[in-house]
XYZ file of C-alpha atoms in Angstrom:
611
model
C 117.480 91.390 114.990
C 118.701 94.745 116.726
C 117.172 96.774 114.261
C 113.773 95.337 114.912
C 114.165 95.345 118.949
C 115.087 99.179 118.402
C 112.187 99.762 116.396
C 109.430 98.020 118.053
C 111.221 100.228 121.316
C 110.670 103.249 119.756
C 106.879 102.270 118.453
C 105.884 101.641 122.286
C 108.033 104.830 123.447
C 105.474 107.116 120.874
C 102.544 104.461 122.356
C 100.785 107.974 122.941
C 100.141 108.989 119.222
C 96.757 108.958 116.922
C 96.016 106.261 114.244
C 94.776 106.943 110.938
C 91.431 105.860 111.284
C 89.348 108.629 113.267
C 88.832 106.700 116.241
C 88.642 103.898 113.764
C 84.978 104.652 112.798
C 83.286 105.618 109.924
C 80.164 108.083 110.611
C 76.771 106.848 109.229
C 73.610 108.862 109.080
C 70.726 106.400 111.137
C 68.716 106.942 107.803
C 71.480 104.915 105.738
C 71.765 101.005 106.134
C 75.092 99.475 105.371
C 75.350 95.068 104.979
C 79.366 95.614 106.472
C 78.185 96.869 109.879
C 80.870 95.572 111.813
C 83.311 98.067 109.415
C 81.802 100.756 112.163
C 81.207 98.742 115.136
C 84.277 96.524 115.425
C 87.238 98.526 114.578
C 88.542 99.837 117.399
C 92.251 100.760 117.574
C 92.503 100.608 113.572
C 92.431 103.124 111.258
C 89.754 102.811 108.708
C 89.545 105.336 105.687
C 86.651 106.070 103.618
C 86.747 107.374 99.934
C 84.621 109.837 98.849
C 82.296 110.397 95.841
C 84.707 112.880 94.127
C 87.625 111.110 94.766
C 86.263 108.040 93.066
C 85.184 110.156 90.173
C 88.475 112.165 89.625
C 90.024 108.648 88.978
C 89.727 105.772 86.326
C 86.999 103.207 87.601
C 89.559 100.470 88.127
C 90.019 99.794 91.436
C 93.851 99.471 91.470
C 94.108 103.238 90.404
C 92.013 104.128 92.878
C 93.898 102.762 95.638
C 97.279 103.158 94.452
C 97.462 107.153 94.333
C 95.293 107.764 97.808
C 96.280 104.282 100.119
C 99.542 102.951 101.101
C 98.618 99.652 99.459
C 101.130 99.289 96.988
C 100.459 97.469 93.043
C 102.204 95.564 90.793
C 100.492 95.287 87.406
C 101.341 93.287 84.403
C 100.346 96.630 82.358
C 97.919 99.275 82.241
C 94.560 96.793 82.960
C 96.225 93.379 83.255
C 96.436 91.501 86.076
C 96.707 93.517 89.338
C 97.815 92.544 92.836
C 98.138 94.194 96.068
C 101.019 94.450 99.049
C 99.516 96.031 101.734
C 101.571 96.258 104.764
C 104.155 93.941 103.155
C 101.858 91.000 102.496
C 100.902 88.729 99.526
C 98.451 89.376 97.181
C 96.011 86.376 99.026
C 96.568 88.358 102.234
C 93.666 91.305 101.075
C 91.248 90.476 102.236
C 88.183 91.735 99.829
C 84.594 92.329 101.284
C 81.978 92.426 99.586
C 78.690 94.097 101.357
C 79.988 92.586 104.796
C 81.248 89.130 103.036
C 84.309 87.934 101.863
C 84.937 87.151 98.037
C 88.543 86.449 97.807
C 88.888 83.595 94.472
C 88.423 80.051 95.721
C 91.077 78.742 93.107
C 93.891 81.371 94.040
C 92.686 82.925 97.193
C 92.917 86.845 95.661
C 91.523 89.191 93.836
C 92.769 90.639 90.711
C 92.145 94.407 91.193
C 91.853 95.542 87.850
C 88.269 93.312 87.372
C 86.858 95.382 90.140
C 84.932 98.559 88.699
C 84.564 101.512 91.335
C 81.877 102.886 89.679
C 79.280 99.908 90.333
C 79.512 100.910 94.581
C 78.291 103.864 97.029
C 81.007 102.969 99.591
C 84.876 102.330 98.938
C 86.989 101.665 102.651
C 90.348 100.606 103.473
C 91.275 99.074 107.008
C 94.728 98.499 107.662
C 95.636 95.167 110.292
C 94.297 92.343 110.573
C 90.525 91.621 110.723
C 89.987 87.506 110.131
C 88.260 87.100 113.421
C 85.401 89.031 111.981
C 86.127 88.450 108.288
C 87.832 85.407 107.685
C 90.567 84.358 105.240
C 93.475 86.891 104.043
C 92.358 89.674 106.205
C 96.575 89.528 107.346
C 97.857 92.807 105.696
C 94.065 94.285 106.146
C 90.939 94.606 103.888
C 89.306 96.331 101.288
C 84.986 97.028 101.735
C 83.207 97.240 98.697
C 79.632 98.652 99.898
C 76.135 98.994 98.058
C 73.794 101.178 101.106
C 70.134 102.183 100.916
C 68.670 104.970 102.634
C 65.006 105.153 103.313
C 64.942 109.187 102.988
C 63.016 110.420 100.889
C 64.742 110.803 97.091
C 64.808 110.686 93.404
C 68.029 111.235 91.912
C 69.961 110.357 88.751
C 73.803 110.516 87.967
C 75.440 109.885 84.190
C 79.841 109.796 84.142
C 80.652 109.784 80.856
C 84.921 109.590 80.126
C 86.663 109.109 76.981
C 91.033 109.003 76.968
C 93.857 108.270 74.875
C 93.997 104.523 73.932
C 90.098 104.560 72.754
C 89.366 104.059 76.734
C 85.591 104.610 77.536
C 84.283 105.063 80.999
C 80.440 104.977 81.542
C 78.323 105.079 84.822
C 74.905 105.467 85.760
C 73.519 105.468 88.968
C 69.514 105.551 89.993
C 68.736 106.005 93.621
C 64.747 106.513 94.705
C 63.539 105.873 98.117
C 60.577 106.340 100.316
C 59.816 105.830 103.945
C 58.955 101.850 103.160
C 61.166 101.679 100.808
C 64.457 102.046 98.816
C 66.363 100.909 95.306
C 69.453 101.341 94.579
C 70.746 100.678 90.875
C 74.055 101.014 88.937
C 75.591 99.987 85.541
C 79.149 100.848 84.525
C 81.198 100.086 81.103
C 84.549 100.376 81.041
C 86.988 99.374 77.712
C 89.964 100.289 76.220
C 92.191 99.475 73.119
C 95.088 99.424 75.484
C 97.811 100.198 72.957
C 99.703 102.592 74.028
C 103.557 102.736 72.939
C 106.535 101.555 74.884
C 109.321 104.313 75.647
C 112.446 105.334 74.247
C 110.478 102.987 70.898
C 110.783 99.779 72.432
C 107.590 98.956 70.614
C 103.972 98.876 71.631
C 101.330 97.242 73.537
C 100.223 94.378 71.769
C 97.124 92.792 72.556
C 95.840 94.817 75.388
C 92.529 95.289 74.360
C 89.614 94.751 77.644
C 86.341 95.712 79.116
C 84.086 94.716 81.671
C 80.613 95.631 82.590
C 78.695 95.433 85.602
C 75.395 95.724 86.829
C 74.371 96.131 90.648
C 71.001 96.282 92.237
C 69.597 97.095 96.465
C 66.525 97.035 97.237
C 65.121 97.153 100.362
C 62.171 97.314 102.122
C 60.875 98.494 105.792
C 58.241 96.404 107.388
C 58.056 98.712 110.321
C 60.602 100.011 112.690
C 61.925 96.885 113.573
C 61.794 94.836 110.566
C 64.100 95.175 106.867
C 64.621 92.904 104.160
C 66.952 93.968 101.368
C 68.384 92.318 98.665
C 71.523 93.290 96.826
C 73.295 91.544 93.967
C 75.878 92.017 91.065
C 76.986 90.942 87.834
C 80.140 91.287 86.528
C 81.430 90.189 82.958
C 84.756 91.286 81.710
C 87.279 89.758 79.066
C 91.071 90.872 78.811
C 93.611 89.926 75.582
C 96.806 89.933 77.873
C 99.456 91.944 76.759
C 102.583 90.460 75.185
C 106.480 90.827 76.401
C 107.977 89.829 72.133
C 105.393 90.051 69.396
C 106.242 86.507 68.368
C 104.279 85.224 71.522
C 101.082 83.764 70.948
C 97.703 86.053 71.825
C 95.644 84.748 74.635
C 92.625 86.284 76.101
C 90.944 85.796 79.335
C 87.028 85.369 80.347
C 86.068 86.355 83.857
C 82.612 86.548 85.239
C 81.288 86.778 88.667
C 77.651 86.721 89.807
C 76.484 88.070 94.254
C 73.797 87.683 95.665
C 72.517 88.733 99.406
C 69.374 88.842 100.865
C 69.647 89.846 104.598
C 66.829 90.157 107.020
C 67.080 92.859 109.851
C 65.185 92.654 113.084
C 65.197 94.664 116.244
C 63.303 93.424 119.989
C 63.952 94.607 123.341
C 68.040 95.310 123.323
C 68.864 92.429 120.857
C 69.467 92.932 117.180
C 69.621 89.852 115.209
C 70.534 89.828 111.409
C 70.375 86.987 108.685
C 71.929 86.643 105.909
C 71.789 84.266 102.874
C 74.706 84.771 100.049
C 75.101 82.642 96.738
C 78.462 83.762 95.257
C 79.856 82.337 92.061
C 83.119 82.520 90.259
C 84.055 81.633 86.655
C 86.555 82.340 84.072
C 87.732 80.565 80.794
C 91.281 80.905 79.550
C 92.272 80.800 75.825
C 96.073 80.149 75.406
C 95.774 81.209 71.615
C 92.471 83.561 70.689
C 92.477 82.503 67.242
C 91.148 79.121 69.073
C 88.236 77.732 70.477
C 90.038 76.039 72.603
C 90.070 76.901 76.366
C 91.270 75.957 79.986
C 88.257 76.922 82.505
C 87.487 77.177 86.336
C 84.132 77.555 87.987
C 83.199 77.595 92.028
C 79.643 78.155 93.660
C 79.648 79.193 97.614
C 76.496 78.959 99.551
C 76.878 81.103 102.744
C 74.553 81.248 105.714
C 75.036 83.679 108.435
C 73.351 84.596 111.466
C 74.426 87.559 113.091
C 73.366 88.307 117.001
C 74.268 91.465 118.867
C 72.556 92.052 122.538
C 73.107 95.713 124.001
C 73.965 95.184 127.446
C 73.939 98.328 128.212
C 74.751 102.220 126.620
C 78.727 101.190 126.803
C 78.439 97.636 126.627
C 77.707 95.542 123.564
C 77.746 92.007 123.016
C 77.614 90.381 119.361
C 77.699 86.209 118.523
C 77.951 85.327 115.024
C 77.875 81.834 113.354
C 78.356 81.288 109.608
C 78.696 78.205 107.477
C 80.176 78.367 104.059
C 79.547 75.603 101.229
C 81.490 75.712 98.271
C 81.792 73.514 95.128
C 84.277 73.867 92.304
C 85.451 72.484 89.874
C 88.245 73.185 86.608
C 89.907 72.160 83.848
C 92.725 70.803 86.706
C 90.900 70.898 89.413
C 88.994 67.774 89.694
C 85.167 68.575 91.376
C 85.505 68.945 95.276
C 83.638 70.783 97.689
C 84.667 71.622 101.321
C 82.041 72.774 103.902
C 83.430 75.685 106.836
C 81.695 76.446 110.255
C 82.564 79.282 112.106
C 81.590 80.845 115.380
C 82.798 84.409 116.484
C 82.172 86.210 119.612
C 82.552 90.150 120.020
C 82.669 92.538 122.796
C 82.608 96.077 122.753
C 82.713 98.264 125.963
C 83.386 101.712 126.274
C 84.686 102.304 129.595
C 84.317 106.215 130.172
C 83.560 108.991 127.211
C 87.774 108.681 126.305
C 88.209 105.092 126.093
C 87.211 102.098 124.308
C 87.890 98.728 123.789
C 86.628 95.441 122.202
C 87.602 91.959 121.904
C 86.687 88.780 120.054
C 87.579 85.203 119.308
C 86.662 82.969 116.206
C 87.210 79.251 115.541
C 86.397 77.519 112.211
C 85.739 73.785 111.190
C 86.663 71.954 108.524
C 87.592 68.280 107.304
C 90.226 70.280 105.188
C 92.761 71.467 107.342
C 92.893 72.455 111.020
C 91.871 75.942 111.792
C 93.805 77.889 114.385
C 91.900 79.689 117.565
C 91.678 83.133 116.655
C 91.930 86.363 118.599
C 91.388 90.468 118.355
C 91.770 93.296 121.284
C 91.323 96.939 120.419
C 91.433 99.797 122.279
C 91.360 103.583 121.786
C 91.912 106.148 124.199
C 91.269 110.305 123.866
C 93.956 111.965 125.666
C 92.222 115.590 124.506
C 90.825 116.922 121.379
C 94.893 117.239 119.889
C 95.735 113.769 120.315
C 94.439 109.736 120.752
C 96.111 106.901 121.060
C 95.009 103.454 119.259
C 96.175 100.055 119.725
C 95.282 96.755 118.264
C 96.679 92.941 118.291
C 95.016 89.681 116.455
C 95.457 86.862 115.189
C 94.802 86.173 111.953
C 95.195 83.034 108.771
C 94.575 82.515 105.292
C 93.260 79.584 104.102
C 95.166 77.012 101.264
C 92.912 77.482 97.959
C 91.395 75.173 95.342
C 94.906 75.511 93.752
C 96.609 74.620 96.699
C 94.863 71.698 98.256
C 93.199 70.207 94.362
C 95.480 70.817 91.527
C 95.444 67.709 89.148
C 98.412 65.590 90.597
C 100.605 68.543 92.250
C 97.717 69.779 95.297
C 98.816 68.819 98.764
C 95.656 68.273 100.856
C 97.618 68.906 104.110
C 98.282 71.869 104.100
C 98.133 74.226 106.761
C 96.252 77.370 107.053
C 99.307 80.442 107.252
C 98.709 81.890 110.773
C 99.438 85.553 111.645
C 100.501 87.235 114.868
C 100.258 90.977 114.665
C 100.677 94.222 116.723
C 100.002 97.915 116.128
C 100.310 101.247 118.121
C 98.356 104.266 116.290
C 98.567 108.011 116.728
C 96.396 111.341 115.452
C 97.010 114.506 116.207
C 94.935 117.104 115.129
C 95.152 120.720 115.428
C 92.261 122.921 114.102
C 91.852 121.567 110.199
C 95.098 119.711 110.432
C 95.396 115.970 111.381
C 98.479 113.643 111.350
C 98.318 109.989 111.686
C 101.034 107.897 112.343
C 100.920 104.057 113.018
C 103.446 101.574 113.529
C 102.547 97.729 113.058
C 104.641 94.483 113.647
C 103.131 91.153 111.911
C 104.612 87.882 111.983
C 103.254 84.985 109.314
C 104.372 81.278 109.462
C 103.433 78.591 107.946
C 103.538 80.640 104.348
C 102.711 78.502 101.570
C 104.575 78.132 98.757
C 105.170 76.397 95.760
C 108.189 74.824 95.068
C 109.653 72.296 93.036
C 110.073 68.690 94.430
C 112.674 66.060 93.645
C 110.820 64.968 90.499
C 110.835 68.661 89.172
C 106.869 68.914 89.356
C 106.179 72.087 91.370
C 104.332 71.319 94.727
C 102.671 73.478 97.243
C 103.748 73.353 100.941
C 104.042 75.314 104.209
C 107.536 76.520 103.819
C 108.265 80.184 104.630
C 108.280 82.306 108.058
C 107.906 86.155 107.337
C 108.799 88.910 109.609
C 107.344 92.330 109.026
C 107.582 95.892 110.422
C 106.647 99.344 109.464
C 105.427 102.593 109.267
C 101.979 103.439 107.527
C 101.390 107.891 108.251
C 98.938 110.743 106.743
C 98.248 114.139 106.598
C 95.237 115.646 105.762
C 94.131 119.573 105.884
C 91.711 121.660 104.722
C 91.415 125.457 104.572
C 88.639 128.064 103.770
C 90.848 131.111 102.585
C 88.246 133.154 101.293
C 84.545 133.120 99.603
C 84.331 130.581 97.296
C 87.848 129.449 97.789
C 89.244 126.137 99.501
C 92.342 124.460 99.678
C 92.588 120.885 100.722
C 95.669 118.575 100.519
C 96.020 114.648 101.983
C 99.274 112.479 101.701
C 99.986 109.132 102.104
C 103.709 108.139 103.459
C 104.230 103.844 103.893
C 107.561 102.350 105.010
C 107.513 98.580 105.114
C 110.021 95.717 105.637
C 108.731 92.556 105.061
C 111.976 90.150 105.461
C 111.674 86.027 104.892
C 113.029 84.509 108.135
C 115.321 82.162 106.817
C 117.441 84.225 104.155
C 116.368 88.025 105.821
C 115.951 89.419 102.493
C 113.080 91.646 101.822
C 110.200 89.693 99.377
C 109.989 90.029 96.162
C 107.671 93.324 94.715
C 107.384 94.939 98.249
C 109.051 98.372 97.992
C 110.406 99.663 100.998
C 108.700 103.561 100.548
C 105.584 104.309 99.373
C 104.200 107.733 99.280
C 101.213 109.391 97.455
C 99.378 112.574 97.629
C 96.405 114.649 96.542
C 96.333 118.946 96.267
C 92.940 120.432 95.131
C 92.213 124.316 95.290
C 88.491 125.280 94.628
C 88.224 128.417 93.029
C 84.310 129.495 92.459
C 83.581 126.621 89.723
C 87.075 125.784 88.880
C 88.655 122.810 90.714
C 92.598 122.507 89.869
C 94.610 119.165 91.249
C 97.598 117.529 91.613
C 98.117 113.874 92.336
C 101.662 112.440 93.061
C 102.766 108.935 93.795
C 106.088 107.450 94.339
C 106.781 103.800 94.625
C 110.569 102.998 95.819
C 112.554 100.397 94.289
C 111.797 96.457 94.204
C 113.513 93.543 94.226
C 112.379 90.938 91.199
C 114.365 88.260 92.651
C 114.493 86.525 95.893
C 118.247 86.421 95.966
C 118.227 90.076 95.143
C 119.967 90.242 92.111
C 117.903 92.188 90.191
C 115.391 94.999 90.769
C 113.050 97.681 89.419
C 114.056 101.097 89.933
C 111.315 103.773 92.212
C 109.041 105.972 90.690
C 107.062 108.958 90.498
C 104.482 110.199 88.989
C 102.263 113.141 88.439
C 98.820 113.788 87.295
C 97.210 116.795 86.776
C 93.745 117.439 87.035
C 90.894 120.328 86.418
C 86.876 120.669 86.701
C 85.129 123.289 86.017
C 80.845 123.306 87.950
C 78.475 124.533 85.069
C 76.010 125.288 88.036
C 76.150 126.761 91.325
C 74.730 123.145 92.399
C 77.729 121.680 90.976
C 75.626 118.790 89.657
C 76.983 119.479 86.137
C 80.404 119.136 85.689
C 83.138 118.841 83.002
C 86.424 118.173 83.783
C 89.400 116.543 82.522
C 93.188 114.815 83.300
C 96.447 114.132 82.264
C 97.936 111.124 83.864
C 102.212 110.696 83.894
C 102.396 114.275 83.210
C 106.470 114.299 83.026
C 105.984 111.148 80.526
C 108.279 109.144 83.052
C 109.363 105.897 81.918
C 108.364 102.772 84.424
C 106.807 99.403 85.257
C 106.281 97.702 88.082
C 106.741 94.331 86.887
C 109.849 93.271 85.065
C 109.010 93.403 80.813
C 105.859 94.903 81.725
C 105.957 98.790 80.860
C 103.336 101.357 81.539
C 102.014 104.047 79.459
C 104.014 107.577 79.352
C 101.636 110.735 79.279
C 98.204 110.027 78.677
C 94.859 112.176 78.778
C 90.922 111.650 79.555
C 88.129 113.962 79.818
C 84.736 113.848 81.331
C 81.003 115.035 81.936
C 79.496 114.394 85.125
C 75.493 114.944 85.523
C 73.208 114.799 88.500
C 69.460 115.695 88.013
């Protein structure tokens, strides 16, 4: 207990400090339209950070590399392309929250999602906000929330891109992108492919991958069209299909492969009178994967969920600095599985938001959000944010919510183990946020407090079936900072470096041992030096040590890695480029989840084409 008095002292004694989140808004050009436009308008006092176009490209398309080597979320991965899930700020994998184009998609059945069936490539717009966001997003949005955006610009264009990557293990990465707009209107489409044998050998010959093999494709399409100044329609939607054989711990296992497929689909209608902006939206999301427990059989285990989400979005401009927003939503969703018998649950929510900005140097906002339900009882929630600009060397953020996660399918239906009353986990949070910035330099440092009860958990009950229930309280603290620079040395020469530095203890209240697969460090980093066409980089991450056991007695040894990266511009455009990396370039020996080991030094090259 002292430990944490003395450290939430010191987080308000450095209350004056910058957050990593530049003013915790994300510019947008007034020609672009973006679905998730409460990522920019209601973010105040967190740090939001937005990854670029090269960035996305230097990496694999699979979201959890992405995000591992330039976030502070940290992985665990049963193997290169199995199943992925994410600690950020100390928190379960269910406590992302994922957003699609302004609207949540965490799984119905197990309330996450698995990372590695997420393809960068199919999206114009990758952001990370750390803290909690449920009043405006909903469910899981404790640790904070990943945006998966598909925008439309009605500039005038015509423009094609082609990524084509091939790398050790037979892995093929392909990407096309079509964007064409005029003044009325504007289409957006892209198709990705992504596969891989997956067998890559075990260290110091402890054998080799067996049955890795995956791919996934996806297709996305936004169109949209411009009545007249005041009036847009667009429609965006997605298909994903991927299948995985999950890789084996003893060859005498049996093989097993795993059928995903997801189809999204939004229309939203944008109107503009007087100084009130209303937008509606209509979503049909649907979720379904089959599970063969040997793939020599046609047998299979299977899950399927359909959500029907209306929302109606109202925002009234008071004035310049003052801005009013009401939102309503009501979510249907039916699913049904191989143990999950069919069952449907219906949610109404209501949100209100305020936004004022008080002078030119400070900011705030508010909001409150209250769902309904015959399913469980939904807690009142809150948010208050605030920013203030000391000078143009430092601002000060701050931000405190309250925020839940819903019990799943899995949770409330399972065939003769679901407990249908269960509570929603509640979350009580706190940060204090910091930038400094000095010429092409800028620091961020943020320190957060969160406190979860009402954790559910499954656990075993006096007739040994495993049950779930609202057992655990979870304390956590920490310490999420960046640097970022950039410098013009001479003609046709820049250097530009950004790191990543996470500290997190995330302690369960009754035994004050730190969960399971949360490391305590986390840093990652990125060097690239532009010389005329020739781009070098380096990419670093370490992960510290984690625990594998709740009683602590046994753990994974840290981490790090480094990957090593060039590009070379065949134009002075840059719009052709070739370029290549090596990934684990010291061929260091690791996993991050016990019996599952990750490949040593690997390669991949790649052509990149805009015309």
């Amino acid at each position: 207990m002292k430990k944490k008095l003395l450290f939430i002292l010191v987080a308000l004694g450095l209350f004056g400090s910058k957050l990593f989140s530049q003013s915790g808004e994300i510019t947008v050009l007034d020609t672009v339209m973006l679905s998730d436009e409460k990522l920019v308008k209601f973010s105040t006092g967190q740090h939001v950070a937005r990854l670029s176009d090269s960035l996305l490209r230097f990496n694999n398309p699979l979201l959890t590399e992405v995000l591992n080597f330039n976030t502070p979320i940290y992985f665990k991965e049963n193997g290169l392309g199995m199943v992925s899930s994410p600690s950020f700020r100390g928190t379960s994998a269910s406590q992302t929250a994922v957003i699609w184009n302004g609207i949540n998609i965490n799984s119905q059945f197990n309330g996450q999602i698995d990372f590695n069936t997420v393809n960068s490539g199919a999206y114009d717009q990758i952001a990370v906000r750390g803290g909690g966001g449920s009043v405006v997003y909903g469910t899981g949005a404790i640790g904070g929330s990943i945006h998966l955006n598909n925008t439309l610009s009605f500039k005038k264009q015509q423009d094609h891109r082609l990524l084509l990557r091939y790398g050790s293990f037979n892995t093929l990465d392909a990407r096309y992108n079509f964007k064409t707009a005029r003044k009325k209107w504007s289409l957006n489409l892209a198709v990705s492919r992504n596969s891989s044998d997956n067998d890559y050998d075990y260290p110091n010959d402890r054998g080799k991958n067996l049955n890795g093999a995956f791919y996934n494709n996806s297709a996305n399409i936004a169109l949209g069209y411009r009545f007249n100044a005041q009036n847009t329609i667009k429609l965006i939607s997605e298909l994903y299909d991927g299948e995985r054989h999950f890789s084996l711990i003893r060859p005498s296992e049996n093989r097993t492969k795993y059928i995903d497929r997801s189809y999204r689909n939004l229309l939203e209608w944008n109107s503009e009178f007087s100084n009130f902006t209303q937008i509606t939206r209509f979503a049909f999301i649907q979720e379904e994967y089959q599970y063969y427990g040997n793939i020599e059989s046609d047998n299979f285990t299977f899950g399927k969920a359909h959500s029907y989400i209306g929302k109606y979005d109202l925002a009234y401009e008071v004035s310049k600095d003052i801005l009013l927003n009401a939102v309503i939503q009501n979510t249907y969703t039916k699913g049904e599985g191989s143990s999950i018998a069919e069952n449907d649950r219906n949610i109404f929510s209501a949100a209100i938001l305020m936004k004022h900005a008080l002078t030119d140097k400070f900011q705030y906002e508010m909001g409150l959000r209250k769902e309904a339900t015959d399913n469980y009882d939904s807690p009142l929630l809150y948010s208050l944010g605030a920013n203030y600009e000391f000078s143009d060397f430092y601002s000060l953020q701050f931000n405190a919510s309250r925020n839940f996660r819903i019990p799943t399918y899995n949770d409330l239906y399972w065939a003769s183990s679901g407990n249908p009353e269960l509570k929603p986990e509640t979350s009580d949070q706190a940060e204090i946020g910091n930038i400094f910035n000095i010429a092409t330099f800028e620091l961020g440092l943020t320190f957060f407090y969160n406190q979860i009860e009402n954790m559910i958990r499954w656990v075993p009950g006096a007739d040994g079936v495993w049950r779930p229930g609202n057992e655990d309280k979870v304390e956590i603290y920490g310490i999420e900072s960046y640097i970022s620079w950039q410098k013009k040395l001479v003609k046709d020469q820049i250097l530009s470096a950004s790191v990543n530095y996470a500290y997190n203890v995330s302690e369960n209240d009754k035994s004050n041992r730190q969960l399971i697969y949360v490391p305590f460090h986390k840093l990652n980093g990125n060097i690239t030096y532009q010389i005329s066409r020739f781009t070098p980089s380096i990419q670093f991450l370490y992960n510290g040590k984690v625990f594998t056991r709740t009683d602590h007695s046994d753990q994974l040894d840290g981490y790090f890695l480094t990957n090593l990266g060039l590009s070379y511009a065949m134009d002075k455009q840059r719009n052709w480029q070739l370029g290549g990396k090596v990934n684990n370039l010291f061929n260091k020996e690791y996993q991050n989840v016990e019996n599952r080991w990750m490949p040593g030094v690997n390669f991949n090259i790649y052509l990149n084409f805009k015309f």
